């Protein structure tokens, strides 16, 4: 029965570090092989509009999305909302994984765009001393229940130099508003992300965490992911 649990690959990194590109390449591989897969968000927000594979229709997200971008929030409101987002996405990821378990008898795979590592990064922006263990010991703000954290079998963390990230964002086809938002985040939080990289353990609960050089050709990174995830 244990072998029938759907494996999970997680992807973390700053804006334009290559997470989405690698997920898309893997999805293409699995589509060609006929192996079932699903893509979920593990942290961050989504709109719930059903326009992309990782954003299925959700009335909850449609009703609450704008709340996460309200201005002039207090530090306590920021902490509440970051925990609320992560709790909600963890619950959704567990549900999707259960569907894959039932439908594919463990032969499918789940790709997670951002994981517990991204949540830890957010919490460190609120409290630079918080440990990984403290960041993922969480109760849901909505119902007070302990959040079941989904730890991927392998978590890939993409590191790309600051200047390269700025170049990628500047040359992207994103809207001017999104570019401004992403450039501001890189400017403010890149140093904290580098400190996070230094503190990331090589594993958590016997699940691997691998830091990848994201400043390479996508095909080269893809080959490394295929090699390190072989047998998953």
mmCIF file of C-alpha atoms in Angstrom:
data_model
loop_
_atom_site.group_PDB
_atom_site.id
_atom_site.type_symbol
_atom_site.label_atom_id
_atom_site.label_comp_id
_atom_site.label_asym_id
_atom_site.label_seq_id
_atom_site.Cartn_x
_atom_site.Cartn_y
_atom_site.Cartn_z
ATOM 1 C CA UNK A 1 0.000 0.000 0.000
ATOM 2 C CA UNK A 2 2.867 2.387 0.816
ATOM 3 C CA UNK A 3 4.171 2.105 -2.746
ATOM 4 C CA UNK A 4 0.829 3.324 -4.052
ATOM 5 C CA UNK A 5 1.246 6.786 -2.528
ATOM 6 C CA UNK A 6 1.747 9.322 -5.311
ATOM 7 C CA UNK A 7 5.256 10.848 -5.236
ATOM 8 C CA UNK A 8 5.734 14.611 -5.195
ATOM 9 C CA UNK A 9 8.402 16.830 -6.741
ATOM 10 C CA UNK A 10 8.620 20.385 -5.406
ATOM 11 C CA UNK A 11 10.089 23.535 -6.973
ATOM 12 C CA UNK A 12 11.138 26.687 -5.133
ATOM 13 C CA UNK A 13 12.941 29.888 -6.071
ATOM 14 C CA UNK A 14 12.517 33.584 -6.674
ATOM 15 C CA UNK A 15 10.586 35.109 -9.580
ATOM 16 C CA UNK A 16 11.934 33.969 -12.977
ATOM 17 C CA UNK A 17 14.301 31.429 -11.437
ATOM 18 C CA UNK A 18 12.970 28.719 -13.770
ATOM 19 C CA UNK A 19 10.447 26.797 -11.664
ATOM 20 C CA UNK A 20 7.630 27.027 -14.180
ATOM 21 C CA UNK A 21 9.883 26.123 -17.101
ATOM 22 C CA UNK A 22 11.061 22.921 -15.426
ATOM 23 C CA UNK A 23 7.544 21.935 -14.385
ATOM 24 C CA UNK A 24 6.392 22.446 -17.990
ATOM 25 C CA UNK A 25 9.250 20.297 -19.340
ATOM 26 C CA UNK A 26 8.451 17.505 -16.900
ATOM 27 C CA UNK A 27 4.740 17.732 -17.697
ATOM 28 C CA UNK A 28 5.582 17.325 -21.379
ATOM 29 C CA UNK A 29 7.698 14.253 -20.608
ATOM 30 C CA UNK A 30 4.936 12.657 -18.558
ATOM 31 C CA UNK A 31 2.294 13.465 -21.159
ATOM 32 C CA UNK A 32 4.339 11.693 -23.827
ATOM 33 C CA UNK A 33 4.883 8.667 -21.583
ATOM 34 C CA UNK A 34 1.219 8.506 -20.563
ATOM 35 C CA UNK A 35 1.989 8.775 -16.867
ATOM 36 C CA UNK A 36 -0.683 10.777 -14.989
ATOM 37 C CA UNK A 37 0.396 14.016 -13.341
ATOM 38 C CA UNK A 38 -1.083 17.085 -11.703
ATOM 39 C CA UNK A 39 0.333 20.519 -10.900
ATOM 40 C CA UNK A 40 -0.522 22.318 -7.674
ATOM 41 C CA UNK A 41 0.537 25.479 -5.891
ATOM 42 C CA UNK A 42 2.277 24.901 -2.577
ATOM 43 C CA UNK A 43 2.542 28.520 -1.491
ATOM 44 C CA UNK A 44 1.695 31.966 -2.849
ATOM 45 C CA UNK A 45 -1.744 32.816 -4.177
ATOM 46 C CA UNK A 46 -4.002 31.868 -7.049
ATOM 47 C CA UNK A 47 -7.148 33.378 -8.573
ATOM 48 C CA UNK A 48 -9.320 30.277 -8.799
ATOM 49 C CA UNK A 49 -10.411 31.025 -12.373
ATOM 50 C CA UNK A 50 -9.606 27.649 -13.926
ATOM 51 C CA UNK A 51 -7.515 29.104 -16.756
ATOM 52 C CA UNK A 52 -4.311 27.177 -16.012
ATOM 53 C CA UNK A 53 -3.642 23.615 -14.761
ATOM 54 C CA UNK A 54 -2.350 24.854 -11.400
ATOM 55 C CA UNK A 55 -5.330 27.177 -10.827
ATOM 56 C CA UNK A 56 -8.538 25.101 -10.860
ATOM 57 C CA UNK A 57 -11.849 26.844 -10.335
ATOM 58 C CA UNK A 58 -12.374 27.794 -6.706
ATOM 59 C CA UNK A 59 -15.044 30.062 -5.264
ATOM 60 C CA UNK A 60 -12.939 30.513 -2.100
ATOM 61 C CA UNK A 61 -10.000 31.919 -4.052
ATOM 62 C CA UNK A 62 -12.238 34.095 -6.215
ATOM 63 C CA UNK A 63 -13.778 35.610 -3.098
ATOM 64 C CA UNK A 64 -10.522 36.029 -1.140
ATOM 65 C CA UNK A 65 -7.828 36.720 -3.748
ATOM 66 C CA UNK A 66 -7.931 40.512 -3.481
ATOM 67 C CA UNK A 67 -7.562 40.301 0.302
ATOM 68 C CA UNK A 68 -3.975 39.119 -0.050
ATOM 69 C CA UNK A 69 -3.018 42.280 -1.945
ATOM 70 C CA UNK A 70 -4.618 44.829 0.349
ATOM 71 C CA UNK A 71 -2.279 47.631 1.398
ATOM 72 C CA UNK A 72 -1.280 49.051 4.769
ATOM 73 C CA UNK A 73 -1.586 45.731 6.599
ATOM 74 C CA UNK A 74 -0.182 45.287 10.086
ATOM 75 C CA UNK A 75 2.521 42.724 10.820
ATOM 76 C CA UNK A 76 -0.043 40.534 12.552
ATOM 77 C CA UNK A 77 -2.325 40.681 9.518
ATOM 78 C CA UNK A 78 0.590 39.663 7.299
ATOM 79 C CA UNK A 79 1.346 36.672 9.518
ATOM 80 C CA UNK A 80 -2.317 35.645 9.543
ATOM 81 C CA UNK A 81 -2.670 35.855 5.765
ATOM 82 C CA UNK A 82 0.586 34.011 5.002
ATOM 83 C CA UNK A 83 -0.486 31.162 7.291
ATOM 84 C CA UNK A 84 -3.988 31.175 5.791
ATOM 85 C CA UNK A 85 -2.648 30.909 2.228
ATOM 86 C CA UNK A 86 -0.240 28.113 3.083
ATOM 87 C CA UNK A 87 -2.869 26.189 5.061
ATOM 88 C CA UNK A 88 -5.346 26.413 2.205
ATOM 89 C CA UNK A 89 -2.851 25.326 -0.453
ATOM 90 C CA UNK A 90 -1.562 22.423 1.656
ATOM 91 C CA UNK A 91 -5.132 21.195 2.045
ATOM 92 C CA UNK A 92 -5.730 21.450 -1.696
ATOM 93 C CA UNK A 93 -2.461 19.665 -2.499
ATOM 94 C CA UNK A 94 -3.372 16.800 -0.185
ATOM 95 C CA UNK A 95 -6.759 16.488 -1.888
ATOM 96 C CA UNK A 96 -5.213 16.401 -5.374
ATOM 97 C CA UNK A 97 -2.691 13.818 -4.252
ATOM 98 C CA UNK A 98 -5.488 11.653 -2.881
ATOM 99 C CA UNK A 99 -7.265 11.811 -6.232
ATOM 100 C CA UNK A 100 -4.077 10.693 -7.973
ATOM 101 C CA UNK A 101 -3.657 7.887 -5.418
ATOM 102 C CA UNK A 102 -7.173 6.639 -6.175
ATOM 103 C CA UNK A 103 -7.107 7.111 -9.943
ATOM 104 C CA UNK A 104 -3.585 5.929 -10.781
ATOM 105 C CA UNK A 105 -2.726 3.558 -7.894
ATOM 106 C CA UNK A 106 0.434 5.519 -7.131
ATOM 107 C CA UNK A 107 1.637 5.529 -10.744
ATOM 108 C CA UNK A 108 1.037 9.257 -11.163
ATOM 109 C CA UNK A 109 3.132 12.156 -9.929
ATOM 110 C CA UNK A 110 2.401 15.524 -8.360
ATOM 111 C CA UNK A 111 4.388 18.658 -9.250
ATOM 112 C CA UNK A 112 4.282 21.373 -6.588
ATOM 113 C CA UNK A 113 5.016 24.961 -7.608
ATOM 114 C CA UNK A 114 6.472 26.322 -4.345
ATOM 115 C CA UNK A 115 6.576 24.236 -1.185
ATOM 116 C CA UNK A 116 7.147 24.464 2.557
ATOM 117 C CA UNK A 117 10.500 26.090 1.707
ATOM 118 C CA UNK A 118 8.763 29.089 0.145
ATOM 119 C CA UNK A 119 6.568 29.343 3.236
ATOM 120 C CA UNK A 120 9.676 29.338 5.411
ATOM 121 C CA UNK A 121 11.092 32.126 3.252
ATOM 122 C CA UNK A 122 7.941 34.199 3.809
ATOM 123 C CA UNK A 123 8.056 33.597 7.559
ATOM 124 C CA UNK A 124 11.704 34.675 7.678
ATOM 125 C CA UNK A 125 10.710 37.966 6.107
ATOM 126 C CA UNK A 126 8.455 38.410 9.126
ATOM 127 C CA UNK A 127 10.934 37.016 11.675
ATOM 128 C CA UNK A 128 14.500 36.409 10.482
ATOM 129 C CA UNK A 129 15.237 34.062 13.396
ATOM 130 C CA UNK A 130 12.427 31.563 12.727
ATOM 131 C CA UNK A 131 13.617 28.003 12.114
ATOM 132 C CA UNK A 132 12.314 25.634 9.458
ATOM 133 C CA UNK A 133 10.747 23.453 12.134
ATOM 134 C CA UNK A 134 8.946 26.455 13.629
ATOM 135 C CA UNK A 135 7.756 27.649 10.216
ATOM 136 C CA UNK A 136 6.055 24.369 9.324
ATOM 137 C CA UNK A 137 4.536 23.711 12.741
ATOM 138 C CA UNK A 138 1.280 25.368 11.872
ATOM 139 C CA UNK A 139 -2.374 25.522 12.826
ATOM 140 C CA UNK A 140 -4.945 26.733 10.319
ATOM 141 C CA UNK A 141 -6.093 30.291 11.138
ATOM 142 C CA UNK A 142 -9.608 29.455 9.924
ATOM 143 C CA UNK A 143 -10.350 26.381 12.047
ATOM 144 C CA UNK A 144 -7.473 25.967 14.511
ATOM 145 C CA UNK A 145 -6.582 22.498 13.227
ATOM 146 C CA UNK A 146 -3.020 21.304 12.770
ATOM 147 C CA UNK A 147 -1.965 21.682 9.140
ATOM 148 C CA UNK A 148 -0.747 18.491 7.480
ATOM 149 C CA UNK A 149 2.364 19.678 5.635
ATOM 150 C CA UNK A 150 3.036 17.889 2.365
ATOM 151 C CA UNK A 151 6.793 17.366 2.095
ATOM 152 C CA UNK A 152 7.846 16.478 -1.481
ATOM 153 C CA UNK A 153 9.955 13.405 -2.095
ATOM 154 C CA UNK A 154 12.465 15.804 -3.632
ATOM 155 C CA UNK A 155 12.399 19.589 -3.316
ATOM 156 C CA UNK A 156 14.393 21.510 -5.927
ATOM 157 C CA UNK A 157 15.476 25.012 -4.926
ATOM 158 C CA UNK A 158 16.647 27.200 -7.808
ATOM 159 C CA UNK A 159 19.397 29.732 -7.189
ATOM 160 C CA UNK A 160 19.962 32.420 -9.826
ATOM 161 C CA UNK A 161 22.197 35.497 -9.314
ATOM 162 C CA UNK A 162 20.382 38.748 -8.628
ATOM 163 C CA UNK A 163 21.553 40.478 -11.817
ATOM 164 C CA UNK A 164 20.307 37.575 -13.947
ATOM 165 C CA UNK A 165 16.912 37.561 -12.249
ATOM 166 C CA UNK A 166 16.559 41.293 -12.864
ATOM 167 C CA UNK A 167 17.469 40.783 -16.533
ATOM 168 C CA UNK A 168 14.939 37.967 -16.937
ATOM 169 C CA UNK A 169 12.128 39.960 -15.348
ATOM 170 C CA UNK A 170 12.978 43.096 -17.331
ATOM 171 C CA UNK A 171 12.971 41.200 -20.638
ATOM 172 C CA UNK A 172 9.835 39.174 -19.870
ATOM 173 C CA UNK A 173 6.426 39.719 -21.428
ATOM 174 C CA UNK A 174 4.866 40.381 -18.021
ATOM 175 C CA UNK A 175 2.643 43.414 -17.610
ATOM 176 C CA UNK A 176 4.387 46.602 -16.369
ATOM 177 C CA UNK A 177 2.624 46.193 -13.017
ATOM 178 C CA UNK A 178 3.819 42.611 -12.581
ATOM 179 C CA UNK A 179 7.353 43.541 -13.629
ATOM 180 C CA UNK A 180 7.428 46.335 -11.072
ATOM 181 C CA UNK A 181 6.121 43.992 -8.357
ATOM 182 C CA UNK A 182 8.669 41.272 -9.152
ATOM 183 C CA UNK A 183 11.619 43.638 -9.466
ATOM 184 C CA UNK A 184 10.711 45.193 -6.134
ATOM 185 C CA UNK A 185 10.552 41.782 -4.452
ATOM 186 C CA UNK A 186 13.928 40.762 -5.873
ATOM 187 C CA UNK A 187 15.469 44.041 -4.730
ATOM 188 C CA UNK A 188 14.092 43.760 -1.198
ATOM 189 C CA UNK A 189 14.349 40.041 -0.505
ATOM 190 C CA UNK A 190 17.273 38.657 -2.527
ATOM 191 C CA UNK A 191 19.773 38.921 0.343
ATOM 192 C CA UNK A 192 17.367 37.094 2.652
ATOM 193 C CA UNK A 193 16.940 34.385 0.019
ATOM 194 C CA UNK A 194 20.715 33.910 -0.116
ATOM 195 C CA UNK A 195 20.776 33.499 3.666
ATOM 196 C CA UNK A 196 17.938 30.988 3.365
ATOM 197 C CA UNK A 197 19.941 28.998 0.806
ATOM 198 C CA UNK A 198 22.806 28.766 3.293
ATOM 199 C CA UNK A 199 20.462 27.432 5.999
ATOM 200 C CA UNK A 200 18.472 24.906 3.952
ATOM 201 C CA UNK A 201 19.148 21.337 5.121
ATOM 202 C CA UNK A 202 19.880 18.552 2.636
ATOM 203 C CA UNK A 203 16.791 16.658 3.760
ATOM 204 C CA UNK A 204 13.671 16.881 5.911
ATOM 205 C CA UNK A 205 11.858 13.820 7.240
ATOM 206 C CA UNK A 206 14.087 11.680 4.989
ATOM 207 C CA UNK A 207 12.959 13.665 1.920
ATOM 208 C CA UNK A 208 15.703 15.223 -0.226
ATOM 209 C CA UNK A 209 16.239 18.949 -0.728
ATOM 210 C CA UNK A 210 18.523 19.833 -3.645
ATOM 211 C CA UNK A 211 19.798 23.308 -4.490
ATOM 212 C CA UNK A 212 20.206 23.758 -8.239
ATOM 213 C CA UNK A 213 22.196 26.305 -10.222
ATOM 214 C CA UNK A 214 19.379 27.945 -12.146
ATOM 215 C CA UNK A 215 21.743 30.051 -14.241
ATOM 216 C CA UNK A 216 22.082 27.368 -16.916
ATOM 217 C CA UNK A 217 20.281 26.310 -20.044
ATOM 218 C CA UNK A 218 16.830 24.894 -19.232
ATOM 219 C CA UNK A 219 17.693 21.639 -21.020
ATOM 220 C CA UNK A 220 20.743 21.132 -18.813
ATOM 221 C CA UNK A 221 18.742 21.706 -15.647
ATOM 222 C CA UNK A 222 16.035 19.395 -16.944
ATOM 223 C CA UNK A 223 18.552 16.587 -17.441
ATOM 224 C CA UNK A 224 19.771 17.002 -13.868
ATOM 225 C CA UNK A 225 16.215 16.814 -12.524
ATOM 226 C CA UNK A 226 15.505 13.692 -14.560
ATOM 227 C CA UNK A 227 18.705 12.074 -13.288
ATOM 228 C CA UNK A 228 18.117 12.905 -9.626
ATOM 229 C CA UNK A 229 14.425 11.951 -9.687
ATOM 230 C CA UNK A 230 14.911 8.639 -11.487
ATOM 231 C CA UNK A 231 12.961 5.929 -9.730
ATOM 232 C CA UNK A 232 10.441 8.365 -8.204
#
